[in-house]
Every structure is written in structure tokens, then in C-alpha cells.
Short mmCIF file of C-alpha atoms in Angstrom, two decimals:
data_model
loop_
_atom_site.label_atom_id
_atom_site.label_comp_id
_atom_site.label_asym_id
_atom_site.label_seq_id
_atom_site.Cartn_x
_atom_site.Cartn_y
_atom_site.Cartn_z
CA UNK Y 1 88.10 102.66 145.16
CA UNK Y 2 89.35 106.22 144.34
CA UNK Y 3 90.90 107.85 146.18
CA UNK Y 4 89.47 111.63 146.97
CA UNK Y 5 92.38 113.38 146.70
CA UNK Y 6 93.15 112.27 143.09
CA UNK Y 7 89.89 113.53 142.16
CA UNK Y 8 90.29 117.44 143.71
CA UNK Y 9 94.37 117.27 141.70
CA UNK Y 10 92.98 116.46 138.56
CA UNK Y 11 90.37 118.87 139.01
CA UNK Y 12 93.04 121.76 140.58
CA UNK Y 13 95.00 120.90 137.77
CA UNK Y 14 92.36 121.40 135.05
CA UNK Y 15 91.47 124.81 136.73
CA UNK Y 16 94.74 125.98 136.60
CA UNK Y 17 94.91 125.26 132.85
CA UNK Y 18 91.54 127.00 132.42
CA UNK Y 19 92.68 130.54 134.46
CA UNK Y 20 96.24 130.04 132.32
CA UNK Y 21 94.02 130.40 128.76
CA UNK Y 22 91.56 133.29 130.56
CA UNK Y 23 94.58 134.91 131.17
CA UNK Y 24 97.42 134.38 128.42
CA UNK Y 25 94.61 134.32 125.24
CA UNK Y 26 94.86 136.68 122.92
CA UNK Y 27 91.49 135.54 121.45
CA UNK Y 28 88.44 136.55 123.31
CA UNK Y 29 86.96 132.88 122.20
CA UNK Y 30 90.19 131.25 123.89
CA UNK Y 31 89.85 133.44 126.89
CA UNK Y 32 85.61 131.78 126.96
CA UNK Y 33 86.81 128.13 126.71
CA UNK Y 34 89.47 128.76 129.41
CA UNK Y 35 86.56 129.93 131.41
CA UNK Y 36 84.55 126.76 130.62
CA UNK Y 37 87.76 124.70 131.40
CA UNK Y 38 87.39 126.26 134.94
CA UNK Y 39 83.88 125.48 135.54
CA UNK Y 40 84.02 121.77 134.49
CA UNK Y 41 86.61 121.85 137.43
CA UNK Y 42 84.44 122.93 139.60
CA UNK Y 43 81.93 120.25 138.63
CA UNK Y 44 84.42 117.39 139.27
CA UNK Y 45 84.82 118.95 142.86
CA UNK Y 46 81.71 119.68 143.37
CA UNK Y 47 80.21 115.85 142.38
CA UNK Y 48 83.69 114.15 143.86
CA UNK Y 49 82.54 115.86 147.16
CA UNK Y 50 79.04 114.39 147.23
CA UNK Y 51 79.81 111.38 146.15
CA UNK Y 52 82.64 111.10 149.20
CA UNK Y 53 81.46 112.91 151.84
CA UNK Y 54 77.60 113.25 151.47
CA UNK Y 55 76.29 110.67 149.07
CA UNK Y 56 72.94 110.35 150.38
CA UNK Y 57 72.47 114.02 150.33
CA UNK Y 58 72.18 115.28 146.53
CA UNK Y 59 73.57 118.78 146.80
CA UNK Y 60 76.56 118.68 145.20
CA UNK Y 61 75.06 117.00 142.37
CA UNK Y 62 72.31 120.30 142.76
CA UNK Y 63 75.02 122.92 142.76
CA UNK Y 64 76.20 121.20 139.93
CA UNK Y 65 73.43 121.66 138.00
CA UNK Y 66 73.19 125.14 138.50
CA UNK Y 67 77.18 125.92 137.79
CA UNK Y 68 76.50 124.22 134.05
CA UNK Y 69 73.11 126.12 133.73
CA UNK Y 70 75.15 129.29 134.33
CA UNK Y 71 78.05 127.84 131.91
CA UNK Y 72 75.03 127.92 129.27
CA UNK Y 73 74.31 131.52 129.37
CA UNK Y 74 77.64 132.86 130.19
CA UNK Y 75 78.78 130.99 126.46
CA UNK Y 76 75.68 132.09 125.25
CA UNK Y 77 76.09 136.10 125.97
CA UNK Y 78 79.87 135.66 125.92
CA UNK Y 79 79.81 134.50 121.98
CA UNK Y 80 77.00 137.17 121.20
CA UNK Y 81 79.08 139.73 122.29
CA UNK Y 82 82.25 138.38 120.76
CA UNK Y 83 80.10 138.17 117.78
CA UNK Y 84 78.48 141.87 118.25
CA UNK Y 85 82.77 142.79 118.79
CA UNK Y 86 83.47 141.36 115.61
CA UNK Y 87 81.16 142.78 113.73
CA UNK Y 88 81.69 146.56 114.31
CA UNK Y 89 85.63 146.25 114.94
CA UNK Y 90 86.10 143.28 112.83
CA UNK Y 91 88.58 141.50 115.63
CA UNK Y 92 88.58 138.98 118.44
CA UNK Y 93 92.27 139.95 119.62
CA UNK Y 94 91.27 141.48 123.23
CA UNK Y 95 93.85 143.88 123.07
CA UNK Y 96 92.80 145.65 119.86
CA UNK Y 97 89.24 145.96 121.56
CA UNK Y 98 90.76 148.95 124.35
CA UNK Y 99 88.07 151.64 123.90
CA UNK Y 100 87.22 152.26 127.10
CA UNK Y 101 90.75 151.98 128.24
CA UNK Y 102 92.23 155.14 129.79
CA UNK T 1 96.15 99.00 141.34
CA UNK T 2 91.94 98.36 140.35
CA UNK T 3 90.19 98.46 137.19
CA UNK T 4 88.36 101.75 138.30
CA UNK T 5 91.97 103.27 138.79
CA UNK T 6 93.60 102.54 134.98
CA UNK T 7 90.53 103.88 133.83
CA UNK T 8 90.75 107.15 136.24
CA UNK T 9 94.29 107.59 135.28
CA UNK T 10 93.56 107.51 131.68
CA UNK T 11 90.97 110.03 131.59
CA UNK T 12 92.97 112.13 133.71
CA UNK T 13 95.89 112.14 131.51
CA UNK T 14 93.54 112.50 128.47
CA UNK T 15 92.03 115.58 130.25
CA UNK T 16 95.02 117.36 131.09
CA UNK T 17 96.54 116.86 128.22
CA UNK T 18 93.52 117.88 125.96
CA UNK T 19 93.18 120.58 128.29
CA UNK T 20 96.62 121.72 127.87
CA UNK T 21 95.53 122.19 123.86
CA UNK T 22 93.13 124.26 124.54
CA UNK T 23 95.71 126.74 125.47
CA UNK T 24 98.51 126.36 123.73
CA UNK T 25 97.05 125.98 120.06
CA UNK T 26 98.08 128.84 118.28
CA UNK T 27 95.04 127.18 115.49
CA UNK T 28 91.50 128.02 117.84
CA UNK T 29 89.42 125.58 115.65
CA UNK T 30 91.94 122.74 117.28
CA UNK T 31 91.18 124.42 120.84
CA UNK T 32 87.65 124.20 119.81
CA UNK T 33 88.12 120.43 118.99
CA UNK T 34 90.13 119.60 122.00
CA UNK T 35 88.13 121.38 124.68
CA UNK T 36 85.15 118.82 123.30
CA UNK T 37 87.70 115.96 124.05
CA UNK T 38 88.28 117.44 127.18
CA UNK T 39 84.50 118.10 128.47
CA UNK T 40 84.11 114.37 127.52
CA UNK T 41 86.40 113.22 129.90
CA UNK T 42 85.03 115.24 132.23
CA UNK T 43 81.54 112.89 131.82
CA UNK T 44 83.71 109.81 132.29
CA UNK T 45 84.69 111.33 135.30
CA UNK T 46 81.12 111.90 136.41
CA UNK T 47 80.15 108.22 135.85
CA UNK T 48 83.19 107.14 138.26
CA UNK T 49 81.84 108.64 140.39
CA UNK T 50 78.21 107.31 140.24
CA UNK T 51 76.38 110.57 138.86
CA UNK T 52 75.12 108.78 135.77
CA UNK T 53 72.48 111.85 135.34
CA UNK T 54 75.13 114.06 135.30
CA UNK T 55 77.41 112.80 132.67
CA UNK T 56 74.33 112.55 130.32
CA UNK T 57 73.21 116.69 131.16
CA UNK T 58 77.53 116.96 130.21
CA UNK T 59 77.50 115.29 127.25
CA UNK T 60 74.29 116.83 126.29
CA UNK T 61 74.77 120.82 126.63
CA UNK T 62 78.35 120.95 127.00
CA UNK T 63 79.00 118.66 124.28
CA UNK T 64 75.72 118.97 122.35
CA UNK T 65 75.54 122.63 123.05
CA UNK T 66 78.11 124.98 124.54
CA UNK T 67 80.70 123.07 122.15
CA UNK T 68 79.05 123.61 119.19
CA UNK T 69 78.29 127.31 120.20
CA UNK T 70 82.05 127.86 120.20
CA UNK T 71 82.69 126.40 116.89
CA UNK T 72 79.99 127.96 115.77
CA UNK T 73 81.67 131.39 116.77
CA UNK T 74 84.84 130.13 115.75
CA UNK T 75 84.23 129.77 112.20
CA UNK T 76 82.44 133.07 112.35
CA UNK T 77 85.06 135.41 113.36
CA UNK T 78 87.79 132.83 111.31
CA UNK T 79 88.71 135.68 109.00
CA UNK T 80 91.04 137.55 111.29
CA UNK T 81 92.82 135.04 112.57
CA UNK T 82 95.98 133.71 110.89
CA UNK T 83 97.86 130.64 111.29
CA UNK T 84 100.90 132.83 112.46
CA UNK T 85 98.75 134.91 115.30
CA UNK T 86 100.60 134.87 118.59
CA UNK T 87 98.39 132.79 120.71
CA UNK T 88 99.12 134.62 124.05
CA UNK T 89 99.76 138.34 125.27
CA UNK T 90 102.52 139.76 126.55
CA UNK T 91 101.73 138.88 130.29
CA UNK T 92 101.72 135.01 129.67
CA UNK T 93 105.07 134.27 131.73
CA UNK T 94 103.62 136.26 134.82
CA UNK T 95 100.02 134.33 134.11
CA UNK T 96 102.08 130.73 133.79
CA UNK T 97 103.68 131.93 137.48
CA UNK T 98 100.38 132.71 139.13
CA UNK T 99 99.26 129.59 138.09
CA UNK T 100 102.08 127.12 138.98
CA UNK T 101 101.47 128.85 142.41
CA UNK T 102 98.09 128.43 142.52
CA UNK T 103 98.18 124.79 141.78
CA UNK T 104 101.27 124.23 144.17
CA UNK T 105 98.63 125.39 146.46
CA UNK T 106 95.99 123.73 145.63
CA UNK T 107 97.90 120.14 145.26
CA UNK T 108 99.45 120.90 148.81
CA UNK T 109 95.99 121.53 150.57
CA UNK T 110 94.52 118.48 148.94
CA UNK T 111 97.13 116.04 149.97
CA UNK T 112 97.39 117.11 153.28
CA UNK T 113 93.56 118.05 154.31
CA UNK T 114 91.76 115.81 156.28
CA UNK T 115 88.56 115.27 154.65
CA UNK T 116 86.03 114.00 156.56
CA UNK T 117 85.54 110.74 154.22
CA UNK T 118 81.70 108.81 154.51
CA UNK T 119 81.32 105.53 153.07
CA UNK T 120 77.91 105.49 152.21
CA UNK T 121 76.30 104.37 149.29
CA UNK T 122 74.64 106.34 146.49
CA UNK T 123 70.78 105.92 146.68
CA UNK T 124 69.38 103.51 143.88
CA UNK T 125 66.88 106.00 142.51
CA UNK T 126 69.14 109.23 142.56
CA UNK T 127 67.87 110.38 139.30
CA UNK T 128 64.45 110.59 141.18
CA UNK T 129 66.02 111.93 144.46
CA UNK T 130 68.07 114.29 142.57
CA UNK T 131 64.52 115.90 141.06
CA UNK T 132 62.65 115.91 144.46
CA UNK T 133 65.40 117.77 145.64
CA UNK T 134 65.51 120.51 142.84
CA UNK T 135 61.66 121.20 143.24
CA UNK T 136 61.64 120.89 147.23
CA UNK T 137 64.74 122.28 148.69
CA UNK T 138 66.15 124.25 146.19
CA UNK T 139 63.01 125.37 144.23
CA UNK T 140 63.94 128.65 144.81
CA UNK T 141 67.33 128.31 142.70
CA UNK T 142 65.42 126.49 140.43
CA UNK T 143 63.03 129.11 139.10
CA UNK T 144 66.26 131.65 139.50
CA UNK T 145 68.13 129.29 136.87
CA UNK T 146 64.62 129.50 134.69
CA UNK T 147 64.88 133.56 134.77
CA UNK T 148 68.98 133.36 134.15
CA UNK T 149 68.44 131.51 131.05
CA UNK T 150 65.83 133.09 129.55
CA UNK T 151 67.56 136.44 130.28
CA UNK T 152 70.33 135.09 128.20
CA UNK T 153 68.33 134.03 125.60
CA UNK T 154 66.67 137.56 125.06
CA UNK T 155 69.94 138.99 125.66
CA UNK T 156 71.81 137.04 123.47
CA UNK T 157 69.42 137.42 120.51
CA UNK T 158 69.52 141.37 121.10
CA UNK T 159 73.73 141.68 121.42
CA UNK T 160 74.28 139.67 118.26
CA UNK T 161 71.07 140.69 116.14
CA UNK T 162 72.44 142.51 112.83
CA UNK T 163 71.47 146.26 113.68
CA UNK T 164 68.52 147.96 111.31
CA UNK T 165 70.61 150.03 108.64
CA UNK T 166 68.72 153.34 109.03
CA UNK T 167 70.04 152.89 112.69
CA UNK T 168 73.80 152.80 111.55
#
């Protein structure tokens, strides 16, 4: 058997990697898979802890279910607007898109 | 050291390290390509651990879906980036600090928690189990999730419509 705890350091590990590219990305499609990165983390917590500590109970594998059903439409509006960006400024570096900087 | 184990510590080192790609390719079409590796190690991780469904909803949108999405967006904003872009800002040594602390963190809590370990089994029909419990308990979620996603569709189709040229 597994143990738990290798589980949550791959998965800590991973997430750290994911904030590291929505941080350090220049490219607003690098900063989105950083963010997906991040929430496939959370998944492999989420299902390690139900399968460990409540595996009769299926609400990890719920909560799950939800976190990649909100994946699915934060890609979806994050790529339209990356798209919309592209279109009228004709970039995807963050930095050149500073408009409503101050 | 088990069978279950190798196979663990080969994902894991094939997710990390495809994860790792994904940001440090300066090419994003090779992020694209490695973050699909990545979400499919993810999967084998969900069938270690028994959620068979899971892995099969991973592979599906993230891999079938989200994945392509990306590549999708990828090739259509390709014409700004160069090979010789700078893949990170300014602020990427002060990001790569947060982070090690974070996971120093993170690793420390893990090892020395004391989880409160069961060792029952998985229930033979979980698939079944798994859709009781999405239309009893958490119906309410459920139909939330319904209106998220077809708010993002809508919304989606709106942001990255090609405007009317009289409106320009």
C-alpha cells in the first residue's frame, strides 16, 4: 500500500510548480496552464483523502468533480479572453496588456 | 518496495518533471504538449487510488478538452511569440522563493501530521454510489455546476465572438 503522505508531496509539489508558472509567465496562456497545474493538485488531494480517510463516503470524489467542472469554464473564459486580448492588442505578454494600470 | 509503489514513483517523477516543462519552456506549444503528459499522470494517479470514474472524466475533459482548448489558443495567438521570448518576468527569483517556501511548508506539515488513517474498502459499485450522491446530497451543487457552465459557454462565445464592423 501507499503511503498517504507520498500522495499530498507529490501533489504539494505539483502545486508549487503550478503557482511558480501563474506567477513567473510572461504568457497569459502559461500563466492558465499553471493554474490548471494547481487544480489537478488539488484533485490528487482531494481523491487521496477519500480514498484514505473516508472511502465509503464519496465526497472527495464529489468535490472533485466540481473543482474540474470549474477547471472547464475557467479555461474556457480564460482562452476567450486571451483570445478577445489578442485580437485588439495583438499580444499575450501580460505585461504589455497594463491599461488599467495606474 | 510493492508493485503499486514502482509504479507510484514513476508517475510521480513523470509528473514533476513534465510539470516542471510546463514552466520552464521558453517554446509554449511544448508547455502545451507537456502539461497533456502531465494531466495524464495525474489519471494514473486517480486509478491508484481506486477512483476508476475519475481518471476516465480526467482523461476525457482535461485531456480530451481543456488540453486541446489550450493548443487550440496556442496556435492562435502563435504569431507574437518568438523562439527567443523571455519565458518569465522580472519577479521570477522572488516567485521561485515564495514557492520553495511554500512547499518546505507544505512537505513539513505532511510528514509530520497525524492523519487520521481508515482502512476501509472502496464500495464495489462506486460509480453508482458516486451518482446517488451527486443527485441526493449534493444536488444543490449539482444544478450550481449546470448554471456555471452554461454561463461560460454564453460567456465565452460573447468575449471571443469577432465584433460587427459597423461597431468598431
Amino acid at each position: 500500500m501507499i503511503p498517504l503522505s507520498w500522495y499530498l508531496i507529490v501533489a504539494a509539489i505539483l502545486f508549487c510548480i503550478g503557482l511558480y508558472g501563474a506567477l513567473a509567465r510572461r504568457n497569459a496562456i502559461g500563466i492558465l496552464m499553471g493554474i490548471e497545474l494547481m487544480l489537478n493538485a488539488v484533485n490528487i488531494n482531494l481523491v487521496a483523502f477519500w480514498r484514505y480517510i473516508t472511502p465509503e463516503v464519496l465526497t472527495g470524489q464529489v468535490f472533485a468533480i466540481f473543482v474540474i467542472t470549474v477547471a472547464a469554464a475557467e479555461a474556457t473564459i480564460g482562452l476567450a479572453l486571451i483570445i478577445s486580448i489578442f485580437r485588439n492588442r495583438e499580444t499575450v505578454i501580460v505585461e504589455d496588456v497594463d491599461m488599467m494600470k495606474w | 518496495m510493492s508493485v503499486e509503489q514502482v509504479v507510484f514513483l514513476v508517475l510521480a517523477v513523470v509528473a514533476v518533471g513534465a510539470a516542471v516543462g510546463v514552466v520552464t519552456s521558453k517554446n509554449i506549444f511544448y508547455s502545451a504538449l507537456l502539461l497533456i503528459a502531465c494531466l495524464f499522470t495525474v489519471a494514473g494517479f486517480f486509478v491508484l487510488l481506486e477512483a476508476t470514474f475519475l481518471a476516465a472524466v480526467q482523461v476525457l475533459i482535461y485531456v480530451g478538452a481543456i488540453a486541446v482548448l489550450i493548443i487550440f489558443a496556442v496556435m492562435l495567438t502563435e504569431r507574437m511569440m518568438g523562439k527567443t521570448a523571455r519565458a518569465w518576468n522580472e519577479q521570477w527569483w522572488i516567485a521561485l522563493l515564495v514557492v520553495i517556501c511554500l512547499a518546505a511548508v507544505m512537505v513539513q506539515v505532511v510528514i509530520t501530521a497525524n492523519w487520521q488513517l481508515s482502512d476501509g474498502a472502496v464500495p464495489t459499485d462506486a460509480v453508482s454510489a458516486l451518482g446517488q450522491t451527486l443527485l441526493t446530497t449534493y444536488v444543490l451543487p449539482f444544478e450550481v455546476a449546470s448554471v456555471l457552465l452554461l454561463m461560460a459557454l454564453i460567456g465565452a462565445i460573447i468575449i471571443a465572438r469577432e465584433e460587427p464592423q459597423e461597431e468598431k
